[in-house]
Amino acid sequence: MKIVLASDHGGFQLKEAVKTALADKGHEVVDLGTDSEAPVDYPVFGKLAGDYVASGRAERGIVFCGTGIGIGIAANKVHGVRCAMVTGDEYAKLASGHNHANMIALGGRFVSAGDALRFIDIWLGTPWEGGRHDRRAEELDEM
Ligand code: RB5
């Protein structure tokens, strides 16, 4: 699967760990930065990744900042993005099954690399349930 990644400085280390692991699993990974722990502004990177997914250049996107909050808000400003901040296994499952999330946001200062990779596996491996959730996802996409 083609997956785009982006982070600010607070999410940089976690992005790097996830990038390596996803590539090892055979995913096509696109890294839009940042490329160091030097301070940058998370809205810039959230928008970059959001635009990438919304335009269809990647099937999924994962964004990282210190908490996962700011960069997820930024990604969700892009029309067509449904970005879920994920902090646990059940969140990862429901993000896909109920919210049809095409992106997730993770907090580099709160989520370990091991937990992040498990959340990503669950999110990627959980099918969209559709059904009663269809109309709600459509309503999100109309905003
Ligand atoms: C940067 O210090 C920090 O504010 C950012 O990474 C993120 O946590 C914002 O939501």
PDB file of C-alpha atoms and ligand atoms in Angstrom:
ATOM      1  CA  MET A   1       0.000   0.000   0.000  1.00  0.00           C
ATOM      2  CA  LYS A   2       1.204   3.539  -0.692  1.00  0.00           C
ATOM      3  CA  ILE A   3       1.365   5.463   2.578  1.00  0.00           C
ATOM      4  CA  VAL A   4       2.461   9.063   3.032  1.00  0.00           C
ATOM      5  CA  LEU A   5       4.099  10.231   6.268  1.00  0.00           C
ATOM      6  CA  ALA A   6       4.748  13.693   7.656  1.00  0.00           C
ATOM      7  CA  SER A   7       5.661  15.104  11.041  1.00  0.00           C
ATOM      8  CA  ASP A   8       6.861  18.133  12.904  1.00  0.00           C
ATOM      9  CA  HIS A   9       9.907  17.991  15.181  1.00  0.00           C
ATOM     10  CA  GLY A  10       7.866  16.475  18.042  1.00  0.00           C
ATOM     11  CA  GLY A  11       6.884  13.533  15.885  1.00  0.00           C
ATOM     12  CA  PHE A  12      10.102  13.181  13.935  1.00  0.00           C
ATOM     13  CA  GLN A  13      11.623  10.244  15.827  1.00  0.00           C
ATOM     14  CA  LEU A  14       8.411   8.241  15.751  1.00  0.00           C
ATOM     15  CA  LYS A  15       7.964   8.978  12.038  1.00  0.00           C
ATOM     16  CA  GLU A  16      11.442   7.653  11.342  1.00  0.00           C
ATOM     17  CA  ALA A  17      10.765   4.431  13.267  1.00  0.00           C
ATOM     18  CA  VAL A  18       7.434   3.916  11.519  1.00  0.00           C
ATOM     19  CA  LYS A  19       8.949   4.682   8.116  1.00  0.00           C
ATOM     20  CA  THR A  20      11.551   1.952   8.471  1.00  0.00           C
ATOM     21  CA  ALA A  21       9.065  -0.607   9.761  1.00  0.00           C
ATOM     22  CA  LEU A  22       6.479   0.068   7.037  1.00  0.00           C
ATOM     23  CA  ALA A  23       9.115  -0.164   4.308  1.00  0.00           C
ATOM     24  CA  ASP A  24      10.320  -3.462   5.812  1.00  0.00           C
ATOM     25  CA  LYS A  25       6.752  -4.749   5.554  1.00  0.00           C
ATOM     26  CA  GLY A  26       6.743  -3.942   1.836  1.00  0.00           C
ATOM     27  CA  HIS A  27       4.688  -0.750   1.829  1.00  0.00           C
ATOM     28  CA  GLU A  28       5.566   2.071  -0.526  1.00  0.00           C
ATOM     29  CA  VAL A  29       6.353   4.909   1.859  1.00  0.00           C
ATOM     30  CA  VAL A  30       6.541   8.590   0.931  1.00  0.00           C
ATOM     31  CA  ASP A  31       8.130  10.856   3.543  1.00  0.00           C
ATOM     32  CA  LEU A  32       7.205  14.536   3.227  1.00  0.00           C
ATOM     33  CA  GLY A  33       9.368  15.574   6.208  1.00  0.00           C
ATOM     34  CA  THR A  34      10.304  17.087   8.480  1.00  0.00           C
ATOM     35  CA  ASP A  35      13.833  15.755   8.341  1.00  0.00           C
ATOM     36  CA  SER A  36      15.245  16.636  11.763  1.00  0.00           C
ATOM     37  CA  GLU A  37      14.290  17.655  15.283  1.00  0.00           C
ATOM     38  CA  ALA A  38      14.726  21.327  14.454  1.00  0.00           C
ATOM     39  CA  PRO A  39      11.490  23.170  15.273  1.00  0.00           C
ATOM     40  CA  VAL A  40       8.982  23.512  12.437  1.00  0.00           C
ATOM     41  CA  ASP A  41       5.267  24.305  12.283  1.00  0.00           C
ATOM     42  CA  TYR A  42       2.967  21.270  12.313  1.00  0.00           C
ATOM     43  CA  PRO A  43       0.197  22.915  10.197  1.00  0.00           C
ATOM     44  CA  VAL A  44       2.546  22.989   7.218  1.00  0.00           C
ATOM     45  CA  PHE A  45       3.237  19.256   7.408  1.00  0.00           C
ATOM     46  CA  GLY A  46      -0.329  18.276   8.225  1.00  0.00           C
ATOM     47  CA  LYS A  47      -1.513  20.103   5.123  1.00  0.00           C
ATOM     48  CA  LEU A  48       1.209  18.562   2.945  1.00  0.00           C
ATOM     49  CA  ALA A  49       0.206  15.036   3.927  1.00  0.00           C
ATOM     50  CA  GLY A  50      -3.514  15.837   3.784  1.00  0.00           C
ATOM     51  CA  ASP A  51      -3.207  17.217   0.263  1.00  0.00           C
ATOM     52  CA  TYR A  52      -1.273  14.116  -0.759  1.00  0.00           C
ATOM     53  CA  VAL A  53      -4.007  11.754   0.423  1.00  0.00           C
ATOM     54  CA  ALA A  54      -6.942  13.888  -0.710  1.00  0.00           C
ATOM     55  CA  SER A  55      -5.489  14.127  -4.226  1.00  0.00           C
ATOM     56  CA  GLY A  56      -5.206  10.340  -4.418  1.00  0.00           C
ATOM     57  CA  ARG A  57      -1.418  10.225  -4.572  1.00  0.00           C
ATOM     58  CA  ALA A  58      -1.392   7.886  -1.542  1.00  0.00           C
ATOM     59  CA  GLU A  59      -4.080   5.580  -0.219  1.00  0.00           C
ATOM     60  CA  ARG A  60      -3.382   6.394   3.409  1.00  0.00           C
ATOM     61  CA  GLY A  61      -1.483   8.957   5.446  1.00  0.00           C
ATOM     62  CA  ILE A  62       0.042   9.028   8.901  1.00  0.00           C
ATOM     63  CA  VAL A  63       0.992  12.273  10.606  1.00  0.00           C
ATOM     64  CA  PHE A  64       2.992  12.788  13.775  1.00  0.00           C
ATOM     65  CA  CYS A  65       3.571  15.668  16.166  1.00  0.00           C
ATOM     66  CA  GLY A  66       4.277  15.795  19.887  1.00  0.00           C
ATOM     67  CA  THR A  67       0.735  14.875  20.837  1.00  0.00           C
ATOM     68  CA  GLY A  68      -0.874  13.980  17.523  1.00  0.00           C
ATOM     69  CA  ILE A  69      -3.398  16.728  18.149  1.00  0.00           C
ATOM     70  CA  GLY A  70      -2.133  19.690  16.167  1.00  0.00           C
ATOM     71  CA  ILE A  71      -1.027  17.906  13.045  1.00  0.00           C
ATOM     72  CA  GLY A  72      -4.260  15.894  12.973  1.00  0.00           C
ATOM     73  CA  ILE A  73      -6.283  19.119  13.151  1.00  0.00           C
ATOM     74  CA  ALA A  74      -4.228  20.474  10.260  1.00  0.00           C
ATOM     75  CA  ALA A  75      -4.741  17.361   8.125  1.00  0.00           C
ATOM     76  CA  ASN A  76      -8.483  17.483   8.759  1.00  0.00           C
ATOM     77  CA  LYS A  77      -8.659  20.990   7.290  1.00  0.00           C
ATOM     78  CA  VAL A  78      -8.067  19.407   3.874  1.00  0.00           C
ATOM     79  CA  HIS A  79     -11.283  18.491   2.083  1.00  0.00           C
ATOM     80  CA  GLY A  80     -11.524  14.720   1.700  1.00  0.00           C
ATOM     81  CA  VAL A  81      -9.339  13.890   4.679  1.00  0.00           C
ATOM     82  CA  ARG A  82     -10.744  11.887   7.572  1.00  0.00           C
ATOM     83  CA  CYS A  83      -7.881  11.882  10.076  1.00  0.00           C
ATOM     84  CA  ALA A  84      -8.282  10.155  13.437  1.00  0.00           C
ATOM     85  CA  MET A  85      -5.986  10.687  16.385  1.00  0.00           C
ATOM     86  CA  VAL A  86      -5.251   7.189  17.653  1.00  0.00           C
ATOM     87  CA  THR A  87      -4.155   6.426  21.198  1.00  0.00           C
ATOM     88  CA  GLY A  88      -5.179   2.795  21.632  1.00  0.00           C
ATOM     89  CA  ASP A  89      -5.997  -0.442  19.829  1.00  0.00           C
ATOM     90  CA  GLU A  90      -9.744   0.085  19.880  1.00  0.00           C
ATOM     91  CA  TYR A  91      -9.349   3.603  18.527  1.00  0.00           C
ATOM     92  CA  ALA A  92      -7.287   2.192  15.648  1.00  0.00           C
ATOM     93  CA  LYS A  93      -9.981  -0.364  14.885  1.00  0.00           C
ATOM     94  CA  LEU A  94     -12.894   2.072  15.041  1.00  0.00           C
ATOM     95  CA  ALA A  95     -11.024   4.737  13.077  1.00  0.00           C
ATOM     96  CA  SER A  96     -11.156   2.399  10.114  1.00  0.00           C
ATOM     97  CA  GLY A  97     -14.345   0.431  10.745  1.00  0.00           C
ATOM     98  CA  HIS A  98     -16.616   3.312  11.751  1.00  0.00           C
ATOM     99  CA  ASN A  99     -14.950   6.538  10.592  1.00  0.00           C
ATOM    100  CA  HIS A 100     -13.375   5.351   7.346  1.00  0.00           C
ATOM    101  CA  ALA A 101     -10.255   7.249   8.395  1.00  0.00           C
ATOM    102  CA  ASN A 102      -7.857   7.642   5.500  1.00  0.00           C
ATOM    103  CA  MET A 103      -5.287   9.164   7.844  1.00  0.00           C
ATOM    104  CA  ILE A 104      -4.280   8.767  11.465  1.00  0.00           C
ATOM    105  CA  ALA A 105      -2.371  11.101  13.778  1.00  0.00           C
ATOM    106  CA  LEU A 106       0.059   9.852  16.417  1.00  0.00           C
ATOM    107  CA  GLY A 107       1.854  11.603  19.278  1.00  0.00           C
ATOM    108  CA  GLY A 108       5.594  11.098  19.295  1.00  0.00           C
ATOM    109  CA  ARG A 109       5.885  12.185  22.908  1.00  0.00           C
ATOM    110  CA  PHE A 110       3.202   9.778  24.150  1.00  0.00           C
ATOM    111  CA  VAL A 111       3.150   6.743  21.861  1.00  0.00           C
ATOM    112  CA  SER A 112       5.994   4.212  21.715  1.00  0.00           C
ATOM    113  CA  ALA A 113       7.191   2.878  18.376  1.00  0.00           C
ATOM    114  CA  GLY A 114       5.866  -0.573  19.292  1.00  0.00           C
ATOM    115  CA  ASP A 115       2.421   0.746  20.120  1.00  0.00           C
ATOM    116  CA  ALA A 116       2.390   2.923  17.008  1.00  0.00           C
ATOM    117  CA  LEU A 117       3.162  -0.030  14.753  1.00  0.00           C
ATOM    118  CA  ARG A 118       0.451  -2.112  16.390  1.00  0.00           C
ATOM    119  CA  PHE A 119      -2.089   0.711  15.987  1.00  0.00           C
ATOM    120  CA  ILE A 120      -1.125   1.029  12.316  1.00  0.00           C
ATOM    121  CA  ASP A 121      -1.462  -2.722  11.729  1.00  0.00           C
ATOM    122  CA  ILE A 122      -4.905  -2.707  13.316  1.00  0.00           C
ATOM    123  CA  TRP A 123      -6.002   0.379  11.366  1.00  0.00           C
ATOM    124  CA  LEU A 124      -4.766  -0.976   8.028  1.00  0.00           C
ATOM    125  CA  GLY A 125      -6.163  -4.433   8.749  1.00  0.00           C
ATOM    126  CA  THR A 126      -9.647  -3.388   9.809  1.00  0.00           C
ATOM    127  CA  PRO A 127     -12.169  -3.127   6.967  1.00  0.00           C
ATOM    128  CA  TRP A 128     -14.516  -0.180   6.615  1.00  0.00           C
ATOM    129  CA  GLU A 129     -17.887  -1.410   7.866  1.00  0.00           C
ATOM    130  CA  GLY A 130     -20.016   0.867   5.692  1.00  0.00           C
ATOM    131  CA  GLY A 131     -23.716   0.247   6.318  1.00  0.00           C
ATOM    132  CA  ARG A 132     -25.041   2.623   8.944  1.00  0.00           C
ATOM    133  CA  HIS A 133     -21.726   4.517   8.866  1.00  0.00           C
ATOM    134  CA  ASP A 134     -21.866   5.254   5.145  1.00  0.00           C
ATOM    135  CA  ARG A 135     -24.068   8.322   5.368  1.00  0.00           C
ATOM    136  CA  ARG A 136     -21.954   9.770   8.190  1.00  0.00           C
ATOM    137  CA  ALA A 137     -18.737   9.411   6.225  1.00  0.00           C
ATOM    138  CA  GLU A 138     -20.462  11.023   3.241  1.00  0.00           C
ATOM    139  CA  GLU A 139     -21.574  13.899   5.461  1.00  0.00           C
ATOM    140  CA  LEU A 140     -17.982  14.402   6.563  1.00  0.00           C
ATOM    141  CA  ASP A 141     -16.828  14.457   2.963  1.00  0.00           C
ATOM    142  CA  GLU A 142     -19.432  17.082   2.072  1.00  0.00           C
ATOM    143  CA  MET A 143     -18.034  19.556   4.625  1.00  0.00           C
TER     144      MET A 143
HETATM  145  C1  RB5 B   1       5.460  21.256  19.298  1.00  0.00           C
HETATM  146  O1  RB5 B   1       6.184  21.621  20.435  1.00  0.00           O
HETATM  147  C2  RB5 B   1       4.120  20.679  19.702  1.00  0.00           C
HETATM  148  O2  RB5 B   1       3.259  21.700  20.057  1.00  0.00           O
HETATM  149  C3  RB5 B   1       3.551  19.875  18.563  1.00  0.00           C
HETATM  150  O3  RB5 B   1       4.424  18.847  18.236  1.00  0.00           O
HETATM  151  C4  RB5 B   1       2.212  19.205  18.798  1.00  0.00           C
HETATM  152  O4  RB5 B   1       2.204  18.483  19.962  1.00  0.00           O
HETATM  153  C5  RB5 B   1       1.041  20.074  18.648  1.00  0.00           C
HETATM  154  O5  RB5 B   1      -0.115  19.641  18.728  1.00  0.00           O
END
